[in-house]
Amino acid sequence: MSGEKSRAFLDRLDSDDPVLHAGGYLFEMERRGYLQAGAYVPEVVLEHPDALEELHAEFARAGTDIMLAFTYYGHREKLRLVGKEDLLEPLNREAVRIARRVVKRYPDCFVAGNICNTNVFDPGNAKSEAEVRGIFTEQLTWAAEEGVDVIVCETIAYLGEAKIAVEVAQDFDLPLVLGFAVHRSGKLRDFDGSVAEACKIVRDHGADVIGVNCHRGPATMMPLVEEIVGSVEANHVCAFPVAYRTTPEQPTFGALRDPDMPYPEQVPNGIPFPVGLDPFVCTRFEMGEFARRTKELGVRYVGGCCGTGPHHVRAMAEAMGRQTEASKYSPDMSKHYALGDHASLKQHNREYAGKMTAAGQL
Ligand SMILES: [Zn+2]
């Protein structure tokens, strides 16, 4: 294994302290007004590096162990879509440099190179397989040259595409974390077996960490995680859900529907995904509970994907028994003027709270 940090990452999987992964940069940068929904290309890396650096730092303060270079959807196919293939290499290199700048301030974090679904994989089509291999190889070449400790491959819906990612990652001698995106069917697109069986195949193929990410919120990802833990060593399983309240009837964030959605005409086909999902955002407590339960299962790579904010990450860290830099500002509602019962609150405040409750205002 190439570097000391890469070895430290693998050792960490054998510890009692799970690696915490903060992700979801695409959605958060869009929400903050630095990235356009639709094409979803991370030009923010070059156009607003300070804004991206700030989000990295916020996640670090909240307790992430993974500093994920923002190259999600920063691959050749996506840049071609917007006519900006010339930005491909600068974008990929700069994303790692920005992540590394923040890790200088938070040296315990691991810098992660990021690859993802290419959207061109076609099972059994040799030309498309070669194209996917080329996309992964060029991105990882730039990431490795800039200096990463680990590779995170996200949101893969095909077993075949996952195997290519494993093979390419092996050429770089870096640990690989790979997350499958499990759509409504509950299966991968090119494999009849279960997701847990696919995870076993990819683990045997050489992935260091294998599991699920994106698409599903904590509630509908958890049953999959329990199943995967039964077929792969738990400490080599990853799980980083979207921070949206999915249900058995609406198991993915793309399937979420709200019959009372205000202004449905403002989103395509009245479907909340991806820009009208706000009413479905998980509370910090739901994400924290997911972290607590997965840790209990022995999972050692846990986090959040689309929709995740720093408050979710902090809650996950704390649910796993950690204090973070941002924990200084974690809630202490005992000091709230109307809701609290802290000894320093004046008696009339407490009486006021009682009156408000009695009046039905709280
Ligand atoms: Zn996601």
CSV table of C-alpha atoms and ligand atoms in Angstrom, one decimal:
chain,number,residue,atom,x,y,z
A,1,MET,CA,0.0,0.0,0.0
A,2,SER,CA,1.5,3.3,-1.1
A,3,GLY,CA,1.4,5.7,1.9
A,4,GLU,CA,1.3,5.7,5.6
A,5,LYS,CA,-2.1,7.3,5.7
A,6,SER,CA,-3.5,4.6,3.4
A,7,ARG,CA,-2.3,1.9,5.8
A,8,ALA,CA,-3.7,3.9,8.7
A,9,PHE,CA,-7.1,3.9,6.9
A,10,LEU,CA,-7.1,0.1,6.6
A,11,ASP,CA,-6.0,-0.2,10.3
A,12,ARG,CA,-8.8,2.0,11.3
A,13,LEU,CA,-11.3,-0.5,9.9
A,14,ASP,CA,-10.1,-2.9,12.5
A,15,SER,CA,-10.7,-0.5,15.4
A,16,ASP,CA,-13.8,0.3,17.4
A,17,ASP,CA,-14.0,3.7,15.9
A,18,PRO,CA,-15.8,3.8,12.5
A,19,VAL,CA,-14.6,6.1,9.7
A,20,LEU,CA,-17.1,8.9,9.3
A,21,HIS,CA,-17.7,10.0,5.8
A,22,ALA,CA,-19.3,13.4,5.0
A,23,GLY,CA,-20.6,13.6,1.4
A,24,GLY,CA,-23.3,15.2,-0.6
A,25,TYR,CA,-21.3,18.0,-2.0
A,26,LEU,CA,-23.3,18.2,-5.2
A,27,PHE,CA,-26.6,18.9,-3.4
A,28,GLU,CA,-25.1,21.2,-0.8
A,29,MET,CA,-23.2,23.3,-3.3
A,30,GLU,CA,-26.4,23.5,-5.4
A,31,ARG,CA,-28.4,24.5,-2.4
A,32,ARG,CA,-25.9,27.3,-1.6
A,33,GLY,CA,-26.0,28.7,-5.1
A,34,TYR,CA,-22.7,27.6,-6.5
A,35,LEU,CA,-23.7,24.8,-8.8
A,36,GLN,CA,-26.5,24.3,-11.3
A,37,ALA,CA,-29.1,21.6,-10.9
A,38,GLY,CA,-29.8,19.7,-14.1
A,39,ALA,CA,-26.4,19.0,-15.7
A,40,TYR,CA,-24.9,18.8,-12.2
A,41,VAL,CA,-21.3,19.4,-13.1
A,42,PRO,CA,-19.0,20.5,-10.3
A,43,GLU,CA,-17.6,23.5,-12.0
A,44,VAL,CA,-17.6,25.1,-8.5
A,45,VAL,CA,-14.2,23.6,-8.0
A,46,LEU,CA,-12.7,26.1,-10.5
A,47,GLU,CA,-15.2,28.9,-10.3
A,48,HIS,CA,-15.7,29.2,-6.5
A,49,PRO,CA,-12.9,27.2,-4.8
A,50,ASP,CA,-13.3,29.2,-1.6
A,51,ALA,CA,-16.9,28.2,-1.2
A,52,LEU,CA,-16.0,24.5,-1.7
A,53,GLU,CA,-13.1,24.8,0.8
A,54,GLU,CA,-15.5,26.3,3.3
A,55,LEU,CA,-17.8,23.3,3.0
A,56,HIS,CA,-14.9,20.9,3.4
A,57,ALA,CA,-13.9,22.8,6.6
A,58,GLU,CA,-17.5,22.8,7.9
A,59,PHE,CA,-17.6,19.0,7.5
A,60,ALA,CA,-14.2,18.7,9.2
A,61,ARG,CA,-15.3,20.7,12.2
A,62,ALA,CA,-18.4,18.5,12.4
A,63,GLY,CA,-16.2,15.4,12.6
A,64,THR,CA,-15.7,13.8,9.2
A,65,ASP,CA,-12.7,11.6,8.8
A,66,ILE,CA,-13.0,11.6,5.0
A,67,MET,CA,-12.1,14.7,3.0
A,68,LEU,CA,-13.8,13.8,-0.3
A,69,ALA,CA,-12.3,15.6,-3.3
A,70,PHE,CA,-15.3,17.0,-5.2
A,71,THR,CA,-14.9,15.2,-8.5
A,72,TYR,CA,-18.3,13.5,-8.3
A,73,TYR,CA,-19.8,13.9,-11.8
A,74,GLY,CA,-16.5,15.6,-12.7
A,75,HIS,CA,-15.8,13.0,-15.3
A,76,ARG,CA,-15.3,13.1,-19.1
A,77,GLU,CA,-18.9,12.1,-19.9
A,78,LYS,CA,-20.4,14.8,-17.7
A,79,LEU,CA,-18.0,17.6,-18.9
A,80,ARG,CA,-18.7,16.6,-22.5
A,81,LEU,CA,-22.4,17.1,-21.8
A,82,VAL,CA,-21.8,20.8,-21.0
A,83,GLY,CA,-19.1,21.2,-23.7
A,84,LYS,CA,-16.3,21.7,-21.2
A,85,GLU,CA,-14.0,18.7,-21.7
A,86,ASP,CA,-11.1,21.1,-21.6
A,87,LEU,CA,-11.8,21.7,-17.9
A,88,LEU,CA,-11.5,18.0,-17.1
A,89,GLU,CA,-7.9,17.7,-15.9
A,90,PRO,CA,-7.7,21.1,-14.1
A,91,LEU,CA,-11.0,20.4,-12.3
A,92,ASN,CA,-9.9,16.9,-11.1
A,93,ARG,CA,-6.5,18.1,-10.0
A,94,GLU,CA,-7.8,21.3,-8.3
A,95,ALA,CA,-10.5,19.3,-6.4
A,96,VAL,CA,-7.8,17.2,-4.7
A,97,ARG,CA,-5.7,20.3,-4.0
A,98,ILE,CA,-8.6,22.0,-2.2
A,99,ALA,CA,-9.3,18.9,-0.1
A,100,ARG,CA,-5.6,18.7,0.8
A,101,ARG,CA,-5.5,22.3,1.8
A,102,VAL,CA,-8.2,21.6,4.4
A,103,VAL,CA,-6.5,18.4,5.6
A,104,LYS,CA,-3.5,20.5,6.4
A,105,ARG,CA,-5.7,22.1,9.1
A,106,TYR,CA,-7.3,18.8,10.0
A,107,PRO,CA,-4.4,16.3,9.7
A,108,ASP,CA,-6.3,13.3,11.0
A,109,CYS,CA,-8.6,13.3,7.9
A,110,PHE,CA,-8.0,11.1,5.0
A,111,VAL,CA,-7.9,12.6,1.5
A,112,ALA,CA,-10.2,10.7,-0.8
A,113,GLY,CA,-10.2,10.6,-4.5
A,114,ASN,CA,-13.7,10.2,-5.9
A,115,ILE,CA,-15.1,8.4,-8.9
A,116,CYS,CA,-18.7,7.5,-9.6
A,117,ASN,CA,-21.3,6.1,-12.0
A,118,THR,CA,-20.2,7.1,-15.5
A,119,ASN,CA,-23.7,6.8,-17.0
A,120,VAL,CA,-22.2,5.1,-20.1
A,121,PHE,CA,-21.8,1.6,-18.8
A,122,ASP,CA,-23.6,-1.0,-20.9
A,123,PRO,CA,-23.3,-4.6,-19.6
A,124,GLY,CA,-21.6,-6.9,-22.2
A,125,ASN,CA,-20.7,-4.0,-24.5
A,126,ALA,CA,-16.9,-4.1,-24.8
A,127,LYS,CA,-16.7,-0.6,-26.2
A,128,SER,CA,-18.6,0.9,-23.2
A,129,GLU,CA,-16.5,-1.1,-20.8
A,130,ALA,CA,-13.4,0.3,-22.3
A,131,GLU,CA,-14.9,3.8,-22.0
A,132,VAL,CA,-15.6,3.3,-18.3
A,133,ARG,CA,-12.2,2.0,-17.7
A,134,GLY,CA,-10.7,5.0,-19.4
A,135,ILE,CA,-12.9,7.4,-17.4
A,136,PHE,CA,-11.8,5.8,-14.1
A,137,THR,CA,-8.2,5.6,-15.1
A,138,GLU,CA,-7.7,9.2,-16.1
A,139,GLN,CA,-9.5,10.5,-13.0
A,140,LEU,CA,-7.5,8.3,-10.6
A,141,THR,CA,-4.3,9.2,-12.4
A,142,TRP,CA,-4.8,12.8,-11.6
A,143,ALA,CA,-6.0,12.1,-8.1
A,144,ALA,CA,-3.0,9.9,-7.3
A,145,GLU,CA,-0.6,12.4,-8.7
A,146,GLU,CA,-2.1,15.1,-6.5
A,147,GLY,CA,-1.9,12.8,-3.5
A,148,VAL,CA,-4.9,10.9,-2.1
A,149,ASP,CA,-5.0,8.3,0.7
A,150,VAL,CA,-8.0,6.4,-0.4
A,151,ILE,CA,-10.4,6.1,-3.3
A,152,VAL,CA,-14.2,6.3,-2.8
A,153,CYS,CA,-16.3,5.1,-5.7
A,154,GLU,CA,-19.9,6.1,-5.3
A,155,THR,CA,-23.3,5.4,-6.6
A,156,ILE,CA,-22.7,2.4,-8.8
A,157,ALA,CA,-25.8,0.5,-10.0
A,158,TYR,CA,-24.1,-2.2,-12.0
A,159,LEU,CA,-22.0,-5.1,-10.8
A,160,GLY,CA,-20.0,-5.0,-14.0
A,161,GLU,CA,-19.1,-1.3,-13.5
A,162,ALA,CA,-18.1,-2.0,-9.9
A,163,LYS,CA,-15.7,-4.7,-11.0
A,164,ILE,CA,-14.0,-2.3,-13.5
A,165,ALA,CA,-13.6,0.2,-10.6
A,166,VAL,CA,-11.9,-2.4,-8.5
A,167,GLU,CA,-9.5,-3.4,-11.3
A,168,VAL,CA,-8.6,0.2,-12.0
A,169,ALA,CA,-8.1,1.0,-8.3
A,170,GLN,CA,-5.7,-1.9,-7.9
A,171,ASP,CA,-3.4,-0.3,-10.5
A,172,PHE,CA,-3.0,2.6,-8.1
A,173,ASP,CA,-2.3,0.6,-4.9
A,174,LEU,CA,-4.8,2.6,-2.9
A,175,PRO,CA,-7.6,1.3,-0.6
A,176,LEU,CA,-11.0,1.3,-2.3
A,177,VAL,CA,-14.4,2.0,-0.8
A,178,LEU,CA,-17.2,1.2,-3.1
A,179,GLY,CA,-20.9,2.0,-2.6
A,180,PHE,CA,-23.7,0.6,-4.6
A,181,ALA,CA,-26.7,2.8,-5.4
A,182,VAL,CA,-29.8,0.6,-5.0
A,183,HIS,CA,-32.8,1.8,-6.9
A,184,ARG,CA,-36.5,1.1,-6.3
A,185,SER,CA,-36.2,-2.5,-7.5
A,186,GLY,CA,-33.9,-3.3,-4.6
A,187,LYS,CA,-31.5,-4.9,-7.0
A,188,LEU,CA,-28.5,-4.0,-9.2
A,189,ARG,CA,-29.3,-3.5,-12.9
A,190,ASP,CA,-27.2,-6.3,-14.3
A,191,PHE,CA,-27.4,-8.9,-11.5
A,192,ASP,CA,-30.3,-11.1,-10.5
A,193,GLY,CA,-28.9,-12.0,-7.1
A,194,SER,CA,-29.2,-9.8,-4.0
A,195,VAL,CA,-27.2,-6.7,-3.3
A,196,ALA,CA,-25.6,-8.6,-0.4
A,197,GLU,CA,-24.4,-11.3,-2.8
A,198,ALA,CA,-23.1,-8.6,-5.2
A,199,CYS,CA,-21.2,-7.0,-2.3
A,200,LYS,CA,-19.5,-10.4,-1.5
A,201,ILE,CA,-18.5,-10.7,-5.2
A,202,VAL,CA,-16.9,-7.2,-5.2
A,203,ARG,CA,-15.2,-7.8,-1.9
A,204,ASP,CA,-13.7,-11.0,-3.2
A,205,HIS,CA,-12.7,-9.1,-6.4
A,206,GLY,CA,-10.6,-6.8,-4.2
A,207,ALA,CA,-12.6,-3.9,-2.8
A,208,ASP,CA,-11.4,-3.0,0.7
A,209,VAL,CA,-14.8,-1.6,1.7
A,210,ILE,CA,-18.1,-2.5,0.0
A,211,GLY,CA,-21.7,-1.5,0.7
A,212,VAL,CA,-24.3,1.0,-0.2
A,213,ASN,CA,-24.6,4.8,-0.7
A,214,CYS,CA,-27.0,7.4,-2.0
A,215,HIS,CA,-30.6,7.0,-3.2
A,216,ARG,CA,-31.9,5.5,0.0
A,217,GLY,CA,-32.4,7.3,3.3
A,218,PRO,CA,-31.6,5.7,6.7
A,219,ALA,CA,-34.9,3.9,7.0
A,220,THR,CA,-34.7,2.0,3.7
A,221,MET,CA,-30.9,1.6,3.7
A,222,MET,CA,-30.8,-0.1,7.1
A,223,PRO,CA,-32.4,-3.4,6.0
A,224,LEU,CA,-29.9,-3.7,3.2
A,225,VAL,CA,-27.0,-3.0,5.5
A,226,GLU,CA,-28.2,-5.7,7.9
A,227,GLU,CA,-28.2,-8.1,5.0
A,228,ILE,CA,-24.8,-7.1,3.7
A,229,VAL,CA,-23.3,-7.5,7.1
A,230,GLY,CA,-24.4,-11.1,6.9
A,231,SER,CA,-22.4,-11.8,3.7
A,232,VAL,CA,-19.3,-9.5,4.1
A,233,GLU,CA,-17.1,-8.9,7.2
A,234,ALA,CA,-19.0,-6.1,9.0
A,235,ASN,CA,-15.9,-3.9,9.4
A,236,HIS,CA,-15.4,-3.8,5.6
A,237,VAL,CA,-19.0,-2.6,5.0
A,238,CYS,CA,-19.8,1.0,4.1
A,239,ALA,CA,-23.2,2.7,4.4
A,240,PHE,CA,-23.8,6.4,3.7
A,241,PRO,CA,-27.5,7.1,2.9
A,242,VAL,CA,-29.1,10.3,1.6
A,243,ALA,CA,-30.4,12.5,4.4
A,244,TYR,CA,-34.0,12.1,3.2
A,245,ARG,CA,-36.9,10.4,4.8
A,246,THR,CA,-37.6,7.5,2.5
A,247,THR,CA,-40.2,4.8,3.3
A,248,PRO,CA,-40.9,1.2,2.3
A,249,GLU,CA,-43.5,2.5,-0.2
A,250,GLN,CA,-41.1,5.3,-1.5
A,251,PRO,CA,-37.7,3.7,-0.9
A,252,THR,CA,-35.5,6.1,-2.8
A,253,PHE,CA,-35.2,9.9,-2.9
A,254,GLY,CA,-36.3,9.7,-6.5
A,255,ALA,CA,-39.5,7.9,-5.5
A,256,LEU,CA,-40.5,10.4,-2.8
A,257,ARG,CA,-43.9,12.1,-3.5
A,258,ASP,CA,-45.8,14.7,-1.6
A,259,PRO,CA,-49.5,15.1,-2.5
A,260,ASP,CA,-49.6,18.4,-0.7
A,261,MET,CA,-46.5,19.8,-2.3
A,262,PRO,CA,-46.7,23.5,-2.7
A,263,TYR,CA,-46.1,24.8,-6.3
A,264,PRO,CA,-45.8,21.4,-7.9
A,265,GLU,CA,-45.8,23.1,-11.3
A,266,GLN,CA,-42.3,24.5,-10.5
A,267,VAL,CA,-40.6,21.1,-10.6
A,268,PRO,CA,-40.6,18.7,-13.6
A,269,ASN,CA,-43.7,16.4,-13.6
A,270,GLY,CA,-44.5,17.5,-10.1
A,271,ILE,CA,-41.8,15.2,-8.8
A,272,PRO,CA,-39.8,16.6,-5.7
A,273,PHE,CA,-36.5,15.0,-6.8
A,274,PRO,CA,-34.0,16.6,-6.9
A,275,VAL,CA,-34.8,20.3,-6.2
A,276,GLY,CA,-38.0,20.0,-4.2
A,277,LEU,CA,-36.9,17.5,-1.6
A,278,ASP,CA,-36.7,20.0,1.4
A,279,PRO,CA,-39.8,18.7,3.2
A,280,PHE,CA,-38.3,15.2,3.3
A,281,VAL,CA,-35.0,16.2,4.9
A,282,CYS,CA,-34.0,14.0,7.9
A,283,THR,CA,-33.5,15.5,11.3
A,284,ARG,CA,-30.1,15.3,12.7
A,285,PHE,CA,-31.4,12.7,15.2
A,286,GLU,CA,-32.4,10.3,12.4
A,287,MET,CA,-28.9,10.4,10.9
A,288,GLY,CA,-27.4,10.1,14.4
A,289,GLU,CA,-29.5,7.0,15.0
A,290,PHE,CA,-28.4,5.5,11.7
A,291,ALA,CA,-24.7,6.0,12.8
A,292,ARG,CA,-25.3,4.5,16.2
A,293,ARG,CA,-27.1,1.4,14.8
A,294,THR,CA,-24.6,0.7,12.1
A,295,LYS,CA,-21.7,1.1,14.5
A,296,GLU,CA,-23.5,-1.5,16.7
A,297,LEU,CA,-23.7,-3.8,13.7
A,298,GLY,CA,-19.9,-3.6,13.4
A,299,VAL,CA,-19.9,-1.4,10.2
A,300,ARG,CA,-16.8,0.7,10.1
A,301,TYR,CA,-17.4,3.1,7.3
A,302,VAL,CA,-20.5,5.3,7.9
A,303,GLY,CA,-21.7,8.6,6.8
A,304,GLY,CA,-24.1,10.7,4.7
A,305,CYS,CA,-24.6,11.4,1.0
A,306,CYS,CA,-27.0,13.8,-0.8
A,307,GLY,CA,-28.9,16.1,1.5
A,308,THR,CA,-26.4,15.9,4.3
A,309,GLY,CA,-25.3,19.0,6.1
A,310,PRO,CA,-22.7,19.7,8.8
A,311,HIS,CA,-25.3,19.4,11.5
A,312,HIS,CA,-26.1,15.8,10.4
A,313,VAL,CA,-22.4,14.9,10.4
A,314,ARG,CA,-21.9,16.3,13.9
A,315,ALA,CA,-24.9,14.4,15.1
A,316,MET,CA,-23.5,11.2,13.6
A,317,ALA,CA,-20.1,11.7,15.2
A,318,GLU,CA,-21.7,12.4,18.6
A,319,ALA,CA,-24.0,9.3,18.3
A,320,MET,CA,-20.9,7.3,17.8
A,321,GLY,CA,-19.5,8.7,21.1
A,322,ARG,CA,-17.2,11.4,19.8
A,323,GLN,CA,-16.8,15.1,20.5
A,324,THR,CA,-16.0,17.3,17.5
A,325,GLU,CA,-14.7,20.9,17.1
A,326,ALA,CA,-18.3,21.9,16.4
A,327,SER,CA,-19.6,20.1,19.4
A,328,LYS,CA,-19.0,23.3,21.4
A,329,TYR,CA,-22.1,24.5,19.8
A,330,SER,CA,-24.2,21.4,20.0
A,331,PRO,CA,-27.7,22.1,21.4
A,332,ASP,CA,-28.2,22.7,25.1
A,333,MET,CA,-31.9,23.4,25.3
A,334,SER,CA,-31.8,23.6,29.1
A,335,LYS,CA,-30.7,27.3,28.5
A,336,HIS,CA,-33.6,28.1,26.1
A,337,TYR,CA,-35.6,31.1,27.5
A,338,ALA,CA,-38.9,29.3,27.2
A,339,LEU,CA,-38.1,25.6,26.9
A,340,GLY,CA,-35.3,25.3,29.3
A,341,ASP,CA,-35.0,24.4,33.0
A,342,HIS,CA,-31.4,25.5,33.6
A,343,ALA,CA,-30.7,26.7,37.1
A,344,SER,CA,-29.5,30.1,35.8
A,345,LEU,CA,-32.8,30.9,34.1
A,346,LYS,CA,-34.8,33.3,36.2
A,347,GLN,CA,-37.9,32.0,37.8
A,348,HIS,CA,-40.3,34.1,35.7
A,349,ASN,CA,-38.8,32.5,32.5
A,350,ARG,CA,-39.8,29.1,33.8
A,351,GLU,CA,-43.3,30.4,34.7
A,352,TYR,CA,-43.5,32.0,31.2
A,353,ALA,CA,-42.8,28.6,29.6
A,354,GLY,CA,-45.5,27.0,31.7
A,355,LYS,CA,-48.0,29.6,30.6
A,356,MET,CA,-47.0,29.2,27.0
A,357,THR,CA,-47.4,25.5,27.2
A,358,ALA,CA,-50.8,25.8,28.9
A,359,ALA,CA,-51.9,28.3,26.2
A,360,GLY,CA,-51.0,25.7,23.5
A,361,GLN,CA,-48.2,27.9,22.1
A,362,LEU,CA,-45.4,25.3,22.5
B,1,ZN,ZN,-25.8,10.9,-3.0
